[in-house]
Short mmCIF file of C-alpha atoms and ligand atoms in Angstrom, two decimals:
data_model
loop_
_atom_site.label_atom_id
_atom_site.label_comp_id
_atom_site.label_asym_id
_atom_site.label_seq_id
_atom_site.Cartn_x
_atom_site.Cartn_y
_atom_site.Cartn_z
CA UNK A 1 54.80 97.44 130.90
CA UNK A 2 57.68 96.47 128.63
CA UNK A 3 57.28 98.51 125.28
CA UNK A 4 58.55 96.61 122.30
CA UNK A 5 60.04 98.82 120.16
CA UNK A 6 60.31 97.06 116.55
CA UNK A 7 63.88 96.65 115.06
CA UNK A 8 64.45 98.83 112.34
CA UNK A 9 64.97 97.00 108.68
CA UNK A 10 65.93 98.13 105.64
CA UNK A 11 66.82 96.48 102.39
CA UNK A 12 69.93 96.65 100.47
CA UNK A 13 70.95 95.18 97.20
CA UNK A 14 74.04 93.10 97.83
CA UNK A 15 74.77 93.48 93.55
CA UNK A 16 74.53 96.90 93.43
CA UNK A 17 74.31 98.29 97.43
CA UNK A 18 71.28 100.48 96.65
CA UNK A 19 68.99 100.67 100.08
CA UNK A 20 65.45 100.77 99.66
CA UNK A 21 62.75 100.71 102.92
CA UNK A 22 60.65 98.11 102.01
CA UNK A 23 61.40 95.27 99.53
CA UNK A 24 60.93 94.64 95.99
CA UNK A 25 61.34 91.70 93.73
CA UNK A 26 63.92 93.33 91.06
CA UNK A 27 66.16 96.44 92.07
CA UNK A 28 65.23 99.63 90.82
CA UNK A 29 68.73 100.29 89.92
CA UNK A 30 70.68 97.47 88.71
CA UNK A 31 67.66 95.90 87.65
CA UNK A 32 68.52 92.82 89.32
CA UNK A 33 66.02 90.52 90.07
CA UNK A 34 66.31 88.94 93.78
CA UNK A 35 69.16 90.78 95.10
CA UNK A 36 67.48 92.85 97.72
CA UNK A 37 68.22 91.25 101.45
CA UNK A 38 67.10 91.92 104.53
CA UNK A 39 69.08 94.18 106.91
CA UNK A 40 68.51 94.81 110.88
CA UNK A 41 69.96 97.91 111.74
CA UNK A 42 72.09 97.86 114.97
CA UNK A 43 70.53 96.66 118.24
CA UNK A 44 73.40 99.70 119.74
CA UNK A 45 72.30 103.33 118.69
CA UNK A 46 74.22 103.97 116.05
CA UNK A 47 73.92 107.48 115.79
CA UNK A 48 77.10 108.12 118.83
CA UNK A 49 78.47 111.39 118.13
CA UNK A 50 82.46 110.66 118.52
CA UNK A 51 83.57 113.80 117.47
CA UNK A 52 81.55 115.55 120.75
CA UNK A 53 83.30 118.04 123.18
CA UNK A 54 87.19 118.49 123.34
CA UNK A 55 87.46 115.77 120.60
CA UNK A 56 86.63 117.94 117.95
CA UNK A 57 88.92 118.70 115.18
CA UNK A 58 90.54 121.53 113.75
CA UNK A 59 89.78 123.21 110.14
CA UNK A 60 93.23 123.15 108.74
CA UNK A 61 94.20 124.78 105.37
CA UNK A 62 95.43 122.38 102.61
CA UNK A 63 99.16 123.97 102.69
CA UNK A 64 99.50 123.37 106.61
CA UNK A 65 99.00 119.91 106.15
CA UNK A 66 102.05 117.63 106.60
CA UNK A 67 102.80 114.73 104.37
CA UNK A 68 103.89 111.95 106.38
CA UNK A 69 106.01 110.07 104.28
CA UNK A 70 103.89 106.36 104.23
CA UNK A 71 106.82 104.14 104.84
CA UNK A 72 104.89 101.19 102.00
CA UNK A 73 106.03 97.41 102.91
CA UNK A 74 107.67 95.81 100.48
CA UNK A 75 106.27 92.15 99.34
CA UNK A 76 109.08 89.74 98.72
CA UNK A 77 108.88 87.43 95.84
CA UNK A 78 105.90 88.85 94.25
CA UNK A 79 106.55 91.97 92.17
CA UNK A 80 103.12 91.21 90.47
CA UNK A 81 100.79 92.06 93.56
CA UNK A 82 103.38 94.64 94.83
CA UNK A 83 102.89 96.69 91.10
CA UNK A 84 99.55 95.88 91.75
CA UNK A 85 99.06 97.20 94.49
CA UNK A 86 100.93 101.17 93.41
CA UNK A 87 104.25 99.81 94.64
CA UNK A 88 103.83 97.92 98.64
CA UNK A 89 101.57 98.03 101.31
CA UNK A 90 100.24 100.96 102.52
CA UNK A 91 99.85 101.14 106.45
CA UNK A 92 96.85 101.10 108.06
CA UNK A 93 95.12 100.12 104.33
CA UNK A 94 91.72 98.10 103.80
CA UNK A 95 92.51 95.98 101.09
CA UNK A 96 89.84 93.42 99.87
CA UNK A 97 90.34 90.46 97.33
CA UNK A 98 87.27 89.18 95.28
CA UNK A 99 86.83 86.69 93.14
CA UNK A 100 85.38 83.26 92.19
CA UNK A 101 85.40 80.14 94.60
CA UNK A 102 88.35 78.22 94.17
CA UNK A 103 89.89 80.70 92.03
CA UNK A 104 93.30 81.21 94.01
CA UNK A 105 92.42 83.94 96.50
CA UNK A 106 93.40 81.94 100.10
CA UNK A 107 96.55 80.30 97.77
CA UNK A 108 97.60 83.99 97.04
CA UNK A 109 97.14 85.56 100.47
CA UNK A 110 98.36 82.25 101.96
CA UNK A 111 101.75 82.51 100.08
CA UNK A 112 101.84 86.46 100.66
CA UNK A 113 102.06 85.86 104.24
CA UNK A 114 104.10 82.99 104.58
CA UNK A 115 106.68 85.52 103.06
CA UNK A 116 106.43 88.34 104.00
CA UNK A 117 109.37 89.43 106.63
CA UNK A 118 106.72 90.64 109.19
CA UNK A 119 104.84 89.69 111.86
CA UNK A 120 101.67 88.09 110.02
CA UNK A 121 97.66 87.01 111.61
CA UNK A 122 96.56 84.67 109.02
CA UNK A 123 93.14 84.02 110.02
CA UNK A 124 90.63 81.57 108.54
CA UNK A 125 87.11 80.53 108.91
CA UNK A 126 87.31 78.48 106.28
CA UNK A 127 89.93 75.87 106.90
CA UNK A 128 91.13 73.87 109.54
CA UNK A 129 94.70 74.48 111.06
CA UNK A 130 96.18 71.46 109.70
CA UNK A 131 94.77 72.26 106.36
CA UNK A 132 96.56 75.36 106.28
CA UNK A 133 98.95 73.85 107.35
CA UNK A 134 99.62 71.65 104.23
CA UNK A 135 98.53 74.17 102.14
CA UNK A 136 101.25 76.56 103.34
CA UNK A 137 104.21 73.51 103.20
CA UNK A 138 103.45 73.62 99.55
CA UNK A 139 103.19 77.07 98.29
CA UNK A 140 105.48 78.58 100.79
CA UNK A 141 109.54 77.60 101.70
CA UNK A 142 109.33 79.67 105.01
CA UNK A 143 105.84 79.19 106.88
CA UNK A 144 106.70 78.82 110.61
CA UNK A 145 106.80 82.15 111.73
CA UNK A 146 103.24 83.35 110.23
CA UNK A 147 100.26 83.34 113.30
CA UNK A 148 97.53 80.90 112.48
CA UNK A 149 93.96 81.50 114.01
CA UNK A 150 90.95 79.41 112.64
CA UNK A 151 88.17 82.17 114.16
CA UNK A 152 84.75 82.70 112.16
CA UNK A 153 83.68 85.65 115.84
CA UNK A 154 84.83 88.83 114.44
CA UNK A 155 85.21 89.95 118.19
CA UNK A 156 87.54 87.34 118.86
CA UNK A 157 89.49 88.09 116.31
CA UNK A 158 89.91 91.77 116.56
CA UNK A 159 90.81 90.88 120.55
CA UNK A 160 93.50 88.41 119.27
CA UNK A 161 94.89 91.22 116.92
CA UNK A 162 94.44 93.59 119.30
CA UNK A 163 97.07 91.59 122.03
CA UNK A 164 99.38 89.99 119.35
CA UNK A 165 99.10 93.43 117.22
CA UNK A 166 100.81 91.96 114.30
CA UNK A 167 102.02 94.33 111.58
CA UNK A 168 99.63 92.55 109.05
CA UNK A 169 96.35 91.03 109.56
CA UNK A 170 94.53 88.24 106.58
CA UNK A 171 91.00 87.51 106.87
CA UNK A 172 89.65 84.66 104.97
CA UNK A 173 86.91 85.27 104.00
CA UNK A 174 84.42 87.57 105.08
CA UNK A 175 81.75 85.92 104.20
CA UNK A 176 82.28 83.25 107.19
CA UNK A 177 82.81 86.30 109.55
CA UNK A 178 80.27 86.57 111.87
CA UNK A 179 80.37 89.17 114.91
CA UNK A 180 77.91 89.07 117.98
CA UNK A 181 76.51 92.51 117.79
CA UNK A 182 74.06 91.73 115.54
CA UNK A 183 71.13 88.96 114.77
CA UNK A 184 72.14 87.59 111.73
CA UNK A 185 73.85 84.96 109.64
CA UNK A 186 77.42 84.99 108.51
CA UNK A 187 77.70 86.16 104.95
CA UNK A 188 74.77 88.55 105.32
CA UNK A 189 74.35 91.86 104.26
CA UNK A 190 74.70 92.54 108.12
CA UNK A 191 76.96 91.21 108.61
CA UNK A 192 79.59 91.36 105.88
CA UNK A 193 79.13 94.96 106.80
CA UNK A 194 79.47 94.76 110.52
CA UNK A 195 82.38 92.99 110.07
CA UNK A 196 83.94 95.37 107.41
CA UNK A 197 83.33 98.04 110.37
CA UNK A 198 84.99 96.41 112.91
CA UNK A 199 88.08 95.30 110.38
CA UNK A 200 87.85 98.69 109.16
CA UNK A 201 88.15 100.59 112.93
CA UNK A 202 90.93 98.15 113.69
CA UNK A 203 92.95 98.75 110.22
CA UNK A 204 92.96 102.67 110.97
CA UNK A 205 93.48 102.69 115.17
CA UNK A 206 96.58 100.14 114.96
CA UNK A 207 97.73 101.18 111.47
CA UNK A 208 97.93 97.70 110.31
CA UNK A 209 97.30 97.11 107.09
CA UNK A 210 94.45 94.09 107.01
CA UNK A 211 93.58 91.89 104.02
CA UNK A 212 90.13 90.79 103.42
CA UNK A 213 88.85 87.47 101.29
CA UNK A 214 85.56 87.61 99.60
CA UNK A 215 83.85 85.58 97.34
CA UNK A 216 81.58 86.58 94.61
CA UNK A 217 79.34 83.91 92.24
CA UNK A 218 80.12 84.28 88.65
CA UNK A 219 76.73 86.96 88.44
CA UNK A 220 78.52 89.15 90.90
CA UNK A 221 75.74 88.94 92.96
CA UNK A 222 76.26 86.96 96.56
CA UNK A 223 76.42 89.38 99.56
CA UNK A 224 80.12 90.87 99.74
CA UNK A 225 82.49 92.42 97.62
CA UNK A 226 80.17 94.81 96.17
CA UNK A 227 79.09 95.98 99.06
CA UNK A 228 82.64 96.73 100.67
CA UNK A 229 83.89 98.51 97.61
CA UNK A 230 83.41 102.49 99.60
CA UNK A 231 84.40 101.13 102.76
CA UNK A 232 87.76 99.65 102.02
CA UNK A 233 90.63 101.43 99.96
CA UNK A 234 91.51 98.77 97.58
CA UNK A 235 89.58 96.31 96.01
CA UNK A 236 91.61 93.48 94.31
CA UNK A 237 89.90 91.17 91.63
CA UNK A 238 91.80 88.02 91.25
CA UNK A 239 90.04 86.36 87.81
CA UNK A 240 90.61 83.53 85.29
CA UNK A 241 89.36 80.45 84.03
CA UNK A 242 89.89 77.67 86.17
CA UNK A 243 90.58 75.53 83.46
CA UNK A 244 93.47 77.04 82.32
CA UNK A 245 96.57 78.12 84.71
CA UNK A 246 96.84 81.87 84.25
CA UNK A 247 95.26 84.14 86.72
CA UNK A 248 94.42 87.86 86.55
CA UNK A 249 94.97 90.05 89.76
CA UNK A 250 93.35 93.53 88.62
CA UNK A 251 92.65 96.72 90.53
CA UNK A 252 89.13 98.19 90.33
CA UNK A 253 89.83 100.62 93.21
CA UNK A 254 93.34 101.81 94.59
CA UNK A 255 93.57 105.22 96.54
CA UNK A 256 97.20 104.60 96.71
CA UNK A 257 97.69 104.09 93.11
CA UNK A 258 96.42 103.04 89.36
CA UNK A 259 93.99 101.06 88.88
CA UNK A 260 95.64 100.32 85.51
CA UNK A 261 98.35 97.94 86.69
CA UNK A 262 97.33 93.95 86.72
CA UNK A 263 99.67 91.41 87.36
CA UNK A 264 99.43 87.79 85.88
CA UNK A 265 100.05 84.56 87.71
CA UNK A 266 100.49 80.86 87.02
CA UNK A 267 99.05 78.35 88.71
CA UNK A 268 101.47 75.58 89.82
CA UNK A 269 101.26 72.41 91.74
CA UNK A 270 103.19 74.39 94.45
CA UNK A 271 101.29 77.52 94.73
CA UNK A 272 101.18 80.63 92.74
CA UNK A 273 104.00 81.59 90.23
CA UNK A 274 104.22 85.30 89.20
CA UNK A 275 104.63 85.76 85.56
CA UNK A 276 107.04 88.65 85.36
CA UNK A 277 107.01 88.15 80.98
CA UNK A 278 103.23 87.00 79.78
CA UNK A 279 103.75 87.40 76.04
CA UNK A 280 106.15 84.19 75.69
CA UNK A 281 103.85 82.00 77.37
CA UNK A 282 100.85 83.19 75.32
CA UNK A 283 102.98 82.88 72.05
CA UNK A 284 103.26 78.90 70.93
CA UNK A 285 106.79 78.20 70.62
CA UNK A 286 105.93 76.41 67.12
CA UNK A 287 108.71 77.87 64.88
CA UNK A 288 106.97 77.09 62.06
CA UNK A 289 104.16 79.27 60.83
CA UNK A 290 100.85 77.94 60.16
CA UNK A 291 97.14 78.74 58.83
CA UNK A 292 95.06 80.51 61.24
CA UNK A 293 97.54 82.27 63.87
CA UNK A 294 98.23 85.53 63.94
CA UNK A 295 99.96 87.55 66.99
CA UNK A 296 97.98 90.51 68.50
CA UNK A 297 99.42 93.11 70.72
CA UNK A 298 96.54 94.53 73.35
CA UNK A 299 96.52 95.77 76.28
CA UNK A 300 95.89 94.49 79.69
CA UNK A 301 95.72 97.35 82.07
CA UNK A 302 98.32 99.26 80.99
CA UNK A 303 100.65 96.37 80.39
CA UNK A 304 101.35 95.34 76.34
CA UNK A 305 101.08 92.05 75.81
CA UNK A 306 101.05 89.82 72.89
CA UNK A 307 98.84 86.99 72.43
CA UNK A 308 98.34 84.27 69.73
CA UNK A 309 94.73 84.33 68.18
CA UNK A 310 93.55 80.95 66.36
CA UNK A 311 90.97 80.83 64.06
CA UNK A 312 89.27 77.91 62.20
CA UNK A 313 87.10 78.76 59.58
CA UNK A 314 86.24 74.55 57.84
CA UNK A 315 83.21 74.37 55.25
CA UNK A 316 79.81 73.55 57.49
CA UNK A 317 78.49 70.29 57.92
CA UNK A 318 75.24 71.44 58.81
CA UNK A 319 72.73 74.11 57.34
CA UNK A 320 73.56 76.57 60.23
CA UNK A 321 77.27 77.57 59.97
CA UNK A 322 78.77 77.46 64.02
CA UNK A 323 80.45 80.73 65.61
CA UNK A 324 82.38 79.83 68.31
CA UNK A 325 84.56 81.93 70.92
CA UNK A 326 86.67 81.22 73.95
CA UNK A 327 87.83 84.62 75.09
CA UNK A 328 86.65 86.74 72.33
CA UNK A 329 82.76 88.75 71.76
CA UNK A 330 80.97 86.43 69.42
CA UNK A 331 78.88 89.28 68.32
CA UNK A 332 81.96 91.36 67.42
CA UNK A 333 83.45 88.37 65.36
CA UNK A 334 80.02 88.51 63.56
CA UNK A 335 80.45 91.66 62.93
CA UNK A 336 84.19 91.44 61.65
CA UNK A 337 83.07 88.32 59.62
CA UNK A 338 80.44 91.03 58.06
CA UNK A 339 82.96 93.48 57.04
CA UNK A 340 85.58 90.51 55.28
CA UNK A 341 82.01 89.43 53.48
CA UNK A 342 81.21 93.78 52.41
CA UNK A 343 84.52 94.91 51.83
CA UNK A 344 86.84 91.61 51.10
CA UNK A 345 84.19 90.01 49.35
CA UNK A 346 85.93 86.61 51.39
CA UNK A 347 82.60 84.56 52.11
CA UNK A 348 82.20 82.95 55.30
CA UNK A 349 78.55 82.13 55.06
CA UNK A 350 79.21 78.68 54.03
CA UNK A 351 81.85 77.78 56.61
CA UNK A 352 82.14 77.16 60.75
CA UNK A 353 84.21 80.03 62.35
CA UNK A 354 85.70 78.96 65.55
CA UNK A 355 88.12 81.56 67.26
CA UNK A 356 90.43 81.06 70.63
CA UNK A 357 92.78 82.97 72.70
CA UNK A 358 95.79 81.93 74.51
CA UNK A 359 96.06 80.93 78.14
CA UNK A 360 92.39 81.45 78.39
CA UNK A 361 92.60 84.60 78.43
CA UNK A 362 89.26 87.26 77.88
CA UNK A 363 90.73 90.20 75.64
CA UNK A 364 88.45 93.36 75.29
CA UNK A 365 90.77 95.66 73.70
CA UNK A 366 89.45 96.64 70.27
CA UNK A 367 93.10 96.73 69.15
CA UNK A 368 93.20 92.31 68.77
CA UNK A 369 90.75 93.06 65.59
CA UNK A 370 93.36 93.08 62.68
CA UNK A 371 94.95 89.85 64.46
CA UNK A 372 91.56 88.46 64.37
CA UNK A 373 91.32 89.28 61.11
CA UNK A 374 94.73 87.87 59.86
CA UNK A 375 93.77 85.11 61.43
CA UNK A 376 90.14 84.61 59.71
CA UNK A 377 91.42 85.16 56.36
CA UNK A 378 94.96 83.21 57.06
CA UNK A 379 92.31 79.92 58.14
CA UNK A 380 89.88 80.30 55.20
CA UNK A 381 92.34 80.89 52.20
CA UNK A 382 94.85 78.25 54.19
CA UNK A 383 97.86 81.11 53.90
CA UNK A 384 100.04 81.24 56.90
CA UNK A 385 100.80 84.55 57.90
CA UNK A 386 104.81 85.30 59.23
CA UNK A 387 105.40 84.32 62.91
CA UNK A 388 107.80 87.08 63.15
CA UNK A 389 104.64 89.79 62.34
CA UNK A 390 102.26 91.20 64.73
CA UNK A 391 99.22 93.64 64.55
CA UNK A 392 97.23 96.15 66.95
CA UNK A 393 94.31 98.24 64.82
CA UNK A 394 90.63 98.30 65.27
CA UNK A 395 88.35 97.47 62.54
CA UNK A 396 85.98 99.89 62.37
CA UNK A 397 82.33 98.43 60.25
CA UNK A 398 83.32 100.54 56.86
CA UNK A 399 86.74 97.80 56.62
CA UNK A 400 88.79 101.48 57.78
CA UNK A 401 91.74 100.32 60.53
CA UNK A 402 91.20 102.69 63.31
CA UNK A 403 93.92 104.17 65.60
CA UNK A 404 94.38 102.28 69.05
CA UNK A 405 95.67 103.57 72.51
CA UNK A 406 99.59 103.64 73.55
CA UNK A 407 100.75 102.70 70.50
CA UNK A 408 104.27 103.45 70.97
CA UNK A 409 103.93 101.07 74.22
CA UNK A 410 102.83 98.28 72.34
CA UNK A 411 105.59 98.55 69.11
CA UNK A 412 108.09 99.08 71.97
CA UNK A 413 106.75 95.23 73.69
CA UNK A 414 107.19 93.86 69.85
CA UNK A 415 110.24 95.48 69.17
CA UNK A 416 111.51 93.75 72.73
CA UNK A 417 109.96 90.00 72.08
CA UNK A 418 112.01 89.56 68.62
CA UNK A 419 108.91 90.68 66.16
CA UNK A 420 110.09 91.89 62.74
CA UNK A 421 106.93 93.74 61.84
CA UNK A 422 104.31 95.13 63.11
CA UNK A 423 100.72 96.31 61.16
CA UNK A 424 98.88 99.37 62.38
CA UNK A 425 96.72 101.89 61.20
CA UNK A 426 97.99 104.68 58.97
CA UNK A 427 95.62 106.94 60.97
CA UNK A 428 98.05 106.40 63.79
CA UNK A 429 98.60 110.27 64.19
CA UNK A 430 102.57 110.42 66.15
CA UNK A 431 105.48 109.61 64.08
CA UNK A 432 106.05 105.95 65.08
CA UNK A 433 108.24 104.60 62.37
CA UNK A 434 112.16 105.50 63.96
CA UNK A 435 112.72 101.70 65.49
CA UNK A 436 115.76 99.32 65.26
CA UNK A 437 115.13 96.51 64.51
CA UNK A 438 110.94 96.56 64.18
CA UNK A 439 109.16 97.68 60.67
CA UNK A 440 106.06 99.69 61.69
CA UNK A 441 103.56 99.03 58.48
CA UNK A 442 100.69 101.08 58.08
CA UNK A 443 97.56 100.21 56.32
CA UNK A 444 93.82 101.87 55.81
CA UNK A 445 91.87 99.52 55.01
CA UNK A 446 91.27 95.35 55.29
CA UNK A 447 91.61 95.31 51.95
CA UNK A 448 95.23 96.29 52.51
CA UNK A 449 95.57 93.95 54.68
CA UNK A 450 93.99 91.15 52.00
CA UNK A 451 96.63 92.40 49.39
CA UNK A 452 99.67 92.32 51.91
CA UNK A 453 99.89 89.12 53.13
CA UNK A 454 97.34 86.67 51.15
CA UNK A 455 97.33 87.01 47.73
P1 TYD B 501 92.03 78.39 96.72
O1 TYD B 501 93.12 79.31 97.08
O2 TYD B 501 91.52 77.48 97.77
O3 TYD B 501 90.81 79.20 96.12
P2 TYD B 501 89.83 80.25 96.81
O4 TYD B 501 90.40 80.61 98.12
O5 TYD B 501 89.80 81.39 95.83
O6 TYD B 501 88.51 79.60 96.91
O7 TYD B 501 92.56 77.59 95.46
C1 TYD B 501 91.88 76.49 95.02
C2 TYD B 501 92.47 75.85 93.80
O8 TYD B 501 93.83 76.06 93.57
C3 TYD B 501 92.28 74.40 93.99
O9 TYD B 501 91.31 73.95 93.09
C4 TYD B 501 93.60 73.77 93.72
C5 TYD B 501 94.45 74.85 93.19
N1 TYD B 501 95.82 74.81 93.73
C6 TYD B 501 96.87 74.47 92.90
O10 TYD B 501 96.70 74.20 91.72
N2 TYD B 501 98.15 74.49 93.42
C7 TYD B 501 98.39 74.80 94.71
O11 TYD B 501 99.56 74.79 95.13
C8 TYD B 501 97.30 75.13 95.55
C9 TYD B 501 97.51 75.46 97.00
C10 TYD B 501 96.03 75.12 95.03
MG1 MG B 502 89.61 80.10 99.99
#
């Protein structure tokens, strides 16, 4: 008699990738509730021993080892994802793009390959020839060479690379991947990994460097991305609002280079624009100054750029004052609002506080405090503060400005974009006052600040 052996399952938390043998209702260690999903280990044995026999490799010492010089391809047009990405293409590279539905991720890829001087496999399970088609007459100017192939069967699709063998392969998206080897639905744990195998094995045996789409909800938490992050080499984030045009392509993972680099794109009715100078379109080109702005210099990545803050602090209507914030911690304008009240004695407790960034933008950087600041105190005592003056300090909860990160990168990006002056902290420790045509001011305290520019 037949013995039915029972498949093996095991359950793995597509937020966080932890496995666990039998399932739970929350994750032990993201804590998230839901997230563990089913996975049937390989109907193959797994287990093959490729390294048996003759195969084996040799123990070589670190100094023997030869560096073969990684010839990187360059990417056209698109200095952004090239600085992105630590300077080209590596061969042979795994490189996976996340983000959002409809964010920009096919539009970006699409456009990549359309021009890049190589032979390209574009393929897509989630559009239709012709609608790549059109998609590509608009964001590209050259699109008839690149190698269309609408294919969800991973199989197929490593078969077709493996006869065309293209120099660069796109997949979009893994989620609609699907390969026969295993019994269950596209975009499953299963296979999102089965796939990234295969892509994987192909990527390193041809040396072609392959591209993969995935999509993630705005939790983070649908079956992909997270769970490729140790298989593939570089892991792409393209973010933004989708109400506003700017994107953000970041690195979270690059073993070819820093994940400090991001690179900023527009969104245009003919594809994606790379932004090679972000401060002038975050600046309003308003000559004239007025209540409420103030300029911030932060950081994204390791990139200065300087963004307008807006703040609108009108007497309340209502018994509950509002605190609004589009790209900014409400909690940590609370807190700042705390400090003006302690150690400015300016009194917000009577007024709405509404606060905005440029471009739609989500700053993080400690360093756009004293802007915010500015800003608060420009809106409520209806002062405008100088167009031509920027500021990059953290407020610390005693009113003290604290000292901020590449400092001398950040005057330098003022200096270059016209600003007169720039505030700072006077706890800034290097000697950063020698500039041309920039005034570095240094102040201690919000109270400084107060006494500067509004009274
Ligand atoms: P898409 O690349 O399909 O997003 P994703 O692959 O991340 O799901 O981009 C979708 C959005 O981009 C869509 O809402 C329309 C917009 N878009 C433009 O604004 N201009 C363009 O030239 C293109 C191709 C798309
Ligand atoms: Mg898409």
């Amino acid at each position: 008699m037949l013995k039915m052996t029972k498949p093996r399952i095991r359950y793995v938390c597509n937020s966080c990738g932890t496995v666990l043998t039998r399932w739970e209702g929350r994750c032990p260690s993201c804590k998230e509730w839901g997230s563990l999903e089913e996975e049937i280990l390989q109907k193959h044995k797994t287990h093959v021993r490729h390294y048996a026999g003759k195969q084996q490799r040799d123990v070589v010492r670190l100094k023997d080892i030869e560096i073969t010089n990684e010839q990187r391809l360059t990417i056209p047009g698109d200095s952004e994802i090239q600085r992105v990405l630590g300077g080209g293409i590596v061969p042979g590279s795994l490189i996976l793009i996340g983000g959002q539905p409809g964010i920009g991720k096919s539009t970006l890829m699409l456009q990549m390959a359309c021009n890049l001087p190589h032979k390209v496999l574009y393929i897509s399970g989630e559009e239709s020839e012709s609608q790549i088609k059109l998609r590509a007459s608009r964001v590209a100017k050259a699109c008839d060479e690149c190698l269309i192939l609408c294919e969800t069967n991973m199989e197929q699709v490593i078969h077709h690379a493996g006869e065309l063998s293209p120099d660069l392969l796109f997949v979009d998206s893994i989620q609609t991947a699907y390969s026969s080897s295993v019994d269950a639905i596209a975009g499953s744990v299963t296979q999102i990994r089965t796939c990234a195998a295969q892509l994987q094995s192909f990527a390193r045996k041809t040396n072609t460097p392959v591209f993969i789409i995935g999509h993630i909800t705005k939790e983070g938490n649908l079956a992909g991305p997270k769970l490729l992050e140790h298989i593939v080499d570089v892991v792409l984030q393209f973010e933004g609002d989708r109400h506003y045009i700017y994107r953000i392509l970041r690195t979270t993972k690059n073993r070819y280079g820093s994940t400090d680099e991001i690179g900023i794109y527009e969104m245009e009715s003919n594809g994606l624009r790379p932004v090679a100078n972000p401060s002038e379109l975050l600046i309003s080109p308003v000559e004239e100054s007025l209540s409420g702005t103030s300029i911030g210099c932060t950081l994204e990545g390791a990139r200065p750029l300087l963004i307008e803050t807006q703040a609108l602090v009108s007497p309340s209507v209502y018994g509950q004052p509002q605190r609004s914030c589009t790209g900014y911690d409400t909690r940590r304008l609370n807190m700042l609002l705390a400090v003006l009240e302690k150690r400015c004695h300016l009194y917000f407790g009577q007024h709405d506080v509404f606060l905005n960034m440029a471009g739609g933008l989500k700053i993080m950087d400690p360093a756009i405090d004293l802007a915010i600041v500015a800003a608060l105190i420009s809106s409520l005592n209806d002062i405008p503060v100088d167009k031509k003056i920027c500021f990059a300090g953290e407020v610390g909860l005693s009113g003290e400005i604290r000292t901020v990160n590449r400092i001398e990168q950040r005057i330098l990006e003022a200096e270059r974009l016209g600003f007169e002056q720039i505030v700072v902290s006077q706890y800034q420790k290097k000697n950063i006052t020698d500039y041309k045509s920039i005034e570095v001011r240094k102040i201690g305290k919000v109270t400084e600040l107060v006494d500067l520019f509004f009274t």
